[in-house]
Short mmCIF file of C-alpha atoms in Angstrom, two decimals:
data_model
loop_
_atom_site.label_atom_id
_atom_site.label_comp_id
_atom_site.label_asym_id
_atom_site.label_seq_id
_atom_site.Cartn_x
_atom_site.Cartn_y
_atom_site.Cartn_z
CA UNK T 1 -7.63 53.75 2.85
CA UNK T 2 -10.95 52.99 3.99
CA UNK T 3 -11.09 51.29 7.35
CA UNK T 4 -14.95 50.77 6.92
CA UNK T 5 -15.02 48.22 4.02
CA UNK T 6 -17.79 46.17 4.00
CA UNK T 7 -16.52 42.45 3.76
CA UNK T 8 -18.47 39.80 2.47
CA UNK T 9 -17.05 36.20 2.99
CA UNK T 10 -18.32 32.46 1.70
CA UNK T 11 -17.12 29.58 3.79
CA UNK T 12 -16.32 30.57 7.10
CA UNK T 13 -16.65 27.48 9.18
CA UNK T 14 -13.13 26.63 9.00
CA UNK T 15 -9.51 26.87 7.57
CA UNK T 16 -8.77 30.32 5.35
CA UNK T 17 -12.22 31.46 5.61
CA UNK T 18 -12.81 31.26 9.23
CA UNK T 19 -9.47 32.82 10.12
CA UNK T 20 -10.01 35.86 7.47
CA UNK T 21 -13.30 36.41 9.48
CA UNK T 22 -11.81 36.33 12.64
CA UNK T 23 -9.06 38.65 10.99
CA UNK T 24 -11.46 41.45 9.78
CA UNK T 25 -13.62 40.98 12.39
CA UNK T 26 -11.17 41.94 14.99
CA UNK T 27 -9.93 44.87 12.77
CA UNK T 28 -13.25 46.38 13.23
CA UNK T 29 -14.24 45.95 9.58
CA UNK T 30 -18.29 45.43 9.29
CA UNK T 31 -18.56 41.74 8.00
CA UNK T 32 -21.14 38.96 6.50
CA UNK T 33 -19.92 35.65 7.50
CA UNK T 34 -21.36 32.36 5.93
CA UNK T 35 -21.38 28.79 5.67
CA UNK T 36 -23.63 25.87 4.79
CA UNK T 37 -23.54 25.38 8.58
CA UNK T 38 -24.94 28.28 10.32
CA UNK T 39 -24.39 26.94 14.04
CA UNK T 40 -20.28 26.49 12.92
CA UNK T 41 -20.25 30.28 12.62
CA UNK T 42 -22.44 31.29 15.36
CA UNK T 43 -19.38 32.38 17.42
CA UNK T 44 -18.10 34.90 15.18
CA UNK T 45 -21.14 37.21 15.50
CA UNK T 46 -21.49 36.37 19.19
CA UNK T 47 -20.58 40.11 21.36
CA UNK T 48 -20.46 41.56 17.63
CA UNK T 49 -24.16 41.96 16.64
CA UNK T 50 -23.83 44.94 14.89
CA UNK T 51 -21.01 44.76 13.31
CA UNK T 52 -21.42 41.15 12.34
CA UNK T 53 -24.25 39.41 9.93
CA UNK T 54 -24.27 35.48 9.63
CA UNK T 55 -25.88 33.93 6.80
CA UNK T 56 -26.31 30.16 5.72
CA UNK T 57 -24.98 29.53 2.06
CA UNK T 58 -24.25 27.09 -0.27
CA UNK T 59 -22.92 28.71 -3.15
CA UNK T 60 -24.59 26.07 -5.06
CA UNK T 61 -27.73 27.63 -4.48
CA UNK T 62 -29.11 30.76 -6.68
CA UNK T 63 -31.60 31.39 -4.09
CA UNK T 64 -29.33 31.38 -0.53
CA UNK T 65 -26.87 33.33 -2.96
CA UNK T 66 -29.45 36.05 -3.72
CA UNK T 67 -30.94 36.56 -0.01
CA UNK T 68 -26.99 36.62 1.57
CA UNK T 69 -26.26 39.41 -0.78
CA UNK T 70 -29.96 41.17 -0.10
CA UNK T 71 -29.27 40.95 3.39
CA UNK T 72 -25.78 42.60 3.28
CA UNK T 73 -26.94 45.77 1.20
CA UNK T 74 -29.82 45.67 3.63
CA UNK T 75 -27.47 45.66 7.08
CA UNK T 76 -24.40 47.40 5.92
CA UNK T 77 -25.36 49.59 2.22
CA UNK T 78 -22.59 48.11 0.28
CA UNK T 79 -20.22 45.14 -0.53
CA UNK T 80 -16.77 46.15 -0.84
CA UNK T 81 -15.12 43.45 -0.69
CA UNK T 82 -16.30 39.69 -1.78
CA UNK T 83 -13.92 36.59 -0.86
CA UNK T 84 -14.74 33.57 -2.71
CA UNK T 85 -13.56 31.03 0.08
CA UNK T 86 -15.84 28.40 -0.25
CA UNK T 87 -14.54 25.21 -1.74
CA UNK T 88 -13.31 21.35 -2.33
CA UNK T 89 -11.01 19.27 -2.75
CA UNK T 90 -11.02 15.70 -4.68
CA UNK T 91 -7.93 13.07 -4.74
CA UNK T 92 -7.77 11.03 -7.40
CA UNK T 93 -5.97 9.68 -10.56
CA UNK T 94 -7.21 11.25 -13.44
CA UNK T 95 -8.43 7.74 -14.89
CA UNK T 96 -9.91 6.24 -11.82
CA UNK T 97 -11.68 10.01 -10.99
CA UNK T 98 -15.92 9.63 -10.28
CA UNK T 99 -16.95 11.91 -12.35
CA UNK T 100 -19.89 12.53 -9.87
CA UNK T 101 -17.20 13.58 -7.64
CA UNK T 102 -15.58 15.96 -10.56
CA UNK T 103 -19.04 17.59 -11.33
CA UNK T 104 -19.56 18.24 -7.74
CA UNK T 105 -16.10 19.77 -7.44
CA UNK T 106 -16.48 21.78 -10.54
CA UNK T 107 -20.08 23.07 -9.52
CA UNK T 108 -18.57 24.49 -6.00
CA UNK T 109 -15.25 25.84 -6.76
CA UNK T 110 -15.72 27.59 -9.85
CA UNK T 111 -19.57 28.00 -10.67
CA UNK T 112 -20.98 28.52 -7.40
CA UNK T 113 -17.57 31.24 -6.97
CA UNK T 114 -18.81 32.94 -10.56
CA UNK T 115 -22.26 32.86 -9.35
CA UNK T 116 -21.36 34.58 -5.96
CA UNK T 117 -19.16 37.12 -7.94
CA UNK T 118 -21.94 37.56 -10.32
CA UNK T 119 -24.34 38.45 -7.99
CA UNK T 120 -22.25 40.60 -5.89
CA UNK T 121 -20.67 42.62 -9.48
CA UNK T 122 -23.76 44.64 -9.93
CA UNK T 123 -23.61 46.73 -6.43
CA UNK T 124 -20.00 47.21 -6.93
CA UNK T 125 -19.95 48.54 -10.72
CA UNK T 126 -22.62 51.06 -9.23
CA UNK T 127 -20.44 52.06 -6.78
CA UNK T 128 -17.58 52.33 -8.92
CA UNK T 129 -15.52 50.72 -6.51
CA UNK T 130 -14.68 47.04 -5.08
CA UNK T 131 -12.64 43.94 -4.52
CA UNK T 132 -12.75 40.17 -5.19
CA UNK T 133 -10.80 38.09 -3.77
CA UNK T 134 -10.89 34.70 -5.21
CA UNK T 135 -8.93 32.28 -3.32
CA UNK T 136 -7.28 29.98 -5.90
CA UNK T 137 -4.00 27.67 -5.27
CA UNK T 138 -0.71 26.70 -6.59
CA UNK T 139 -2.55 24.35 -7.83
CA UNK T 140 -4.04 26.82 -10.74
CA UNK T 141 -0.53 27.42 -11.60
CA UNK T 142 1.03 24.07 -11.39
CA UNK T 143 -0.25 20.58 -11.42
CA UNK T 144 0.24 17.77 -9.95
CA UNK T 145 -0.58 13.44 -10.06
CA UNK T 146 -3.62 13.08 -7.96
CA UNK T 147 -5.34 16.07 -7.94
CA UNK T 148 -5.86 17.00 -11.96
CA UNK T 149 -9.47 17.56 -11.50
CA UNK T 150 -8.81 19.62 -8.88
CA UNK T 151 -6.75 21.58 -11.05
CA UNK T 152 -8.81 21.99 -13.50
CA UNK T 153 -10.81 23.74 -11.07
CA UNK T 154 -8.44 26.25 -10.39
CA UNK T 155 -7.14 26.52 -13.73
CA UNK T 156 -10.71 27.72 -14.81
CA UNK T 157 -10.87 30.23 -11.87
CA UNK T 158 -7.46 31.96 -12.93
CA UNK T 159 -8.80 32.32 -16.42
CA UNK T 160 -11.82 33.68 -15.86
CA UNK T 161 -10.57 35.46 -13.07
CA UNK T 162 -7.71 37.08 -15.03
CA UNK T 163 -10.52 37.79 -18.07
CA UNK T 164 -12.34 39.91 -15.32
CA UNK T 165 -10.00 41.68 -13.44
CA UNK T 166 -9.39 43.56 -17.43
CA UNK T 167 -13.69 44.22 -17.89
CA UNK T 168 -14.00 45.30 -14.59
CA UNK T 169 -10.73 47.47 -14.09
CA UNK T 170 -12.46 50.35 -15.83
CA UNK T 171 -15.30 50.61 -12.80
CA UNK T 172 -12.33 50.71 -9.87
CA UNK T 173 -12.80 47.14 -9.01
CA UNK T 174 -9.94 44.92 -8.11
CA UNK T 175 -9.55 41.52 -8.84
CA UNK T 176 -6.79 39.15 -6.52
CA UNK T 177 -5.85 35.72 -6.90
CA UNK T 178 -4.84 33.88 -3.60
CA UNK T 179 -2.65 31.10 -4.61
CA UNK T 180 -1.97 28.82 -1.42
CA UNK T 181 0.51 26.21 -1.00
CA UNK T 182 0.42 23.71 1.96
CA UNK T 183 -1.52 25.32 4.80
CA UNK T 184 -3.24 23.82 7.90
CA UNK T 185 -6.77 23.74 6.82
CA UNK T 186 -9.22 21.55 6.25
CA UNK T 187 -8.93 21.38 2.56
CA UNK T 188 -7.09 17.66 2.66
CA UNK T 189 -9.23 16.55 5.35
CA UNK T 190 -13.09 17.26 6.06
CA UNK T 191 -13.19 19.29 2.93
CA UNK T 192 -11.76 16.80 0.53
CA UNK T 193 -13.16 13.84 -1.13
CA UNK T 194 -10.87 10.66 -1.78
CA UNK T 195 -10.89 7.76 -5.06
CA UNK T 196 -8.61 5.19 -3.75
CA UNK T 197 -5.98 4.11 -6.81
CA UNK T 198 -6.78 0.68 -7.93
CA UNK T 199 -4.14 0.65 -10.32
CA UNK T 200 -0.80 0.41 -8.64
CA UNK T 201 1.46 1.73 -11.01
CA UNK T 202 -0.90 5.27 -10.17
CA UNK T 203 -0.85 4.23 -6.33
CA UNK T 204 2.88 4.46 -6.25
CA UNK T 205 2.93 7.78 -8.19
CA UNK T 206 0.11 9.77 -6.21
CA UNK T 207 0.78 8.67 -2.80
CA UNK T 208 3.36 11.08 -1.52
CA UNK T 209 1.05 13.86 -3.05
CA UNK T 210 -2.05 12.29 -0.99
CA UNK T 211 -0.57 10.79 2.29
CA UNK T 212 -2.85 11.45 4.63
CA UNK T 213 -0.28 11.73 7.29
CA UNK T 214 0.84 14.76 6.15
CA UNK T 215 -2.85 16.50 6.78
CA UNK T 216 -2.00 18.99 9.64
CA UNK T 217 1.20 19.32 9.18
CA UNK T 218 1.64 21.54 6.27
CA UNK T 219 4.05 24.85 6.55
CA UNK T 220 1.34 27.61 5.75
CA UNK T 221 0.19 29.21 8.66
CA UNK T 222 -3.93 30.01 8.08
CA UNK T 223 -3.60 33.19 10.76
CA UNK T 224 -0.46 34.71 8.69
CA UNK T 225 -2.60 33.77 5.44
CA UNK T 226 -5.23 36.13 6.59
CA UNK T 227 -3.30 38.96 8.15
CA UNK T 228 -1.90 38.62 4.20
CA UNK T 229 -4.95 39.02 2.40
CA UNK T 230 -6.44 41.95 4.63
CA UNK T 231 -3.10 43.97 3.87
CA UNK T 232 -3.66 43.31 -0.39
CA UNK T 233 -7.04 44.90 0.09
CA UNK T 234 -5.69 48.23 2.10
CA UNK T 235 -2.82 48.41 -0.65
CA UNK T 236 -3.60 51.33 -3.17
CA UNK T 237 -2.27 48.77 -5.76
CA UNK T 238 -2.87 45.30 -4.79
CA UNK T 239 -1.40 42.44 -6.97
CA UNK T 240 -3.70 40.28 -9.62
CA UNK T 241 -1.98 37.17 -7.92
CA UNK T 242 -0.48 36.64 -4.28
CA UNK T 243 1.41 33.61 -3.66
CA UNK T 244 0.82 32.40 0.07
CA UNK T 245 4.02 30.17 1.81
CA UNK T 246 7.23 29.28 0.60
CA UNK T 247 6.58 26.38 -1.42
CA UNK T 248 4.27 28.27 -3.23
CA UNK T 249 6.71 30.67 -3.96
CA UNK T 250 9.39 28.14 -5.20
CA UNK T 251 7.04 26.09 -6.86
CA UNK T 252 5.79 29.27 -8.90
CA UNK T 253 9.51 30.11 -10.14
CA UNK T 254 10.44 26.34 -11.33
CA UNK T 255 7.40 26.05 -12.99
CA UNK T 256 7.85 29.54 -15.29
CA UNK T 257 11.71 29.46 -15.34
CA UNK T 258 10.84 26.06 -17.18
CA UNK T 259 7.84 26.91 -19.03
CA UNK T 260 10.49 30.07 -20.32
CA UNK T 261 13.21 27.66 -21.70
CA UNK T 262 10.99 26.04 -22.99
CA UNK T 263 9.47 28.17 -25.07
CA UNK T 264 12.43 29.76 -26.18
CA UNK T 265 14.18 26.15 -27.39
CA UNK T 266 11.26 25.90 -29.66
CA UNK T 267 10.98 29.74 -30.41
CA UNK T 268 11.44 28.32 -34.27
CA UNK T 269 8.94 26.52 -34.80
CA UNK T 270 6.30 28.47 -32.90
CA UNK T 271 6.79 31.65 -34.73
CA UNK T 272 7.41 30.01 -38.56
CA UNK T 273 3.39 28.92 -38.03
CA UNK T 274 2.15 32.38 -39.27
CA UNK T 275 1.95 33.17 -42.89
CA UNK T 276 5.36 33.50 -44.44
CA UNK T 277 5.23 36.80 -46.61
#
């Protein structure tokens, strides 16, 4: 194991991202730390100059996206490991949803994260080595009332994710799905956009899945969340999914012990849909 992985990590200001910088940062590990906010991450590289390269990005934009990943090869020589961090999240029925709102969410959590990861790809398929670390949710395996769009988001970054991890396997890149459950982040807070229901028979469904009063008190610890991630990316064989905290885990099991029955009970009919010779 190398202890001198280069990290490169979008949205830093807060929650997972922030405490994954301070994480690697303190292992020693040389790494680029970015957000849209440059001043929010200002303390990270402070007594680490060195070691430690902050760069504004928006992963919506090709151009910030280009010079962070020109500036990292330029510091440190390579990028061995990208986290795709940076993200939103949006609460609303799928009826009442904005679809401003939807693009917005869409354009930041999965095309601005396959823009990042297709920028960064090149200088790790030279290198024949690397590892992306896209940080999904439970929410890409299970859905729930409330936050479809948001979903949908995730559901599109385990597809393509899982699609890549098989191209790029061949060059000794790794590919690892972070799939969260409740943590205390910013993600339902700051970092989340709201519809309010106007339909009640929705407002009654979607509220304990949205109540607000729950924001910061969520099991997941971010600190543990990070110690979790650095120890996938020293493992000689690190998983193509992780599930972080326990309701993740539970979640997870329900969800395919159900999805198993039920594709068994109707076994039949699935298979009699081919040809019959």
């Amino acid at each position: 194991m190398r202890n001198n992985r280069v990290w490169l990590i979008t949205g830093c200001s807060t929650g997972f991202g922030r405490e994954l910088a301070k994480a690697t940062i303190q292992a020693g590990y040389p790494v680029v730390v970015t957000a849209r906010n440059l001043p929010s991450i200002a303390d990270l590289v402070r007594g680490n100059p060195d070691n430690v390269l902050a760069m504004e990005l928006d992963v919506t934009k090709p151009d910030q996206i280009e010079k962070t990943v020109n500036a990292t090869i330029e510091k440190f020589g390579r990028i061995d490991v990208l986290v795709n961090n940076a993200g939103i999240g949006y609460f609303s029925s799928v009826e009442e949803a904005v679809e401003e709102e939807t693009r917005k969410m869409f354009e930041i959590n999965v095309w601005g994260l396959m823009h990042m990861t297709n920028a960064v790809l090149p200088h790790m398929r030279n290198q024949r080595s690397g590892h992306v670390i896209n940080i999904s949710s439970i929410g890409g395996l299970a859905s729930f009332p409330g936050v479809g769009y948001y979903n949908g988001t995730k559901y599109a970054v385990e597809g393509i994710s899982e699609g890549l991890a098989q191209e790029i396997a061949p060059f000794n890149i790794r590919v690892t799905l972070i799939e969260p459950s409740g943590f205390r982040t910013d993600w339902s807070g700051r970092s989340a956009a709201k519809t309010k229901s106007a339909i009640k028979e929705y407002a009654d469904l979607i509220s304990p899945f949205v109540n607000e009063e729950n924001h910061g008190k969520e099991p997941g610890d971010p600190k543990k969340a990070a110690e979790a991630i650095v120890s996938i990316v020293q493992s000689e064989e690190p998983p193509l999914r992780l599930l972080l905290g326990s309701d993740a885990y539970h979640i997870a099991v329900n969800k395919y012990t159900e999805l198993l029955k039920t594709i068994e009970k109707w076994k039949e009919v699935s298979v009699n849909a081919d040809f019959q010779d």
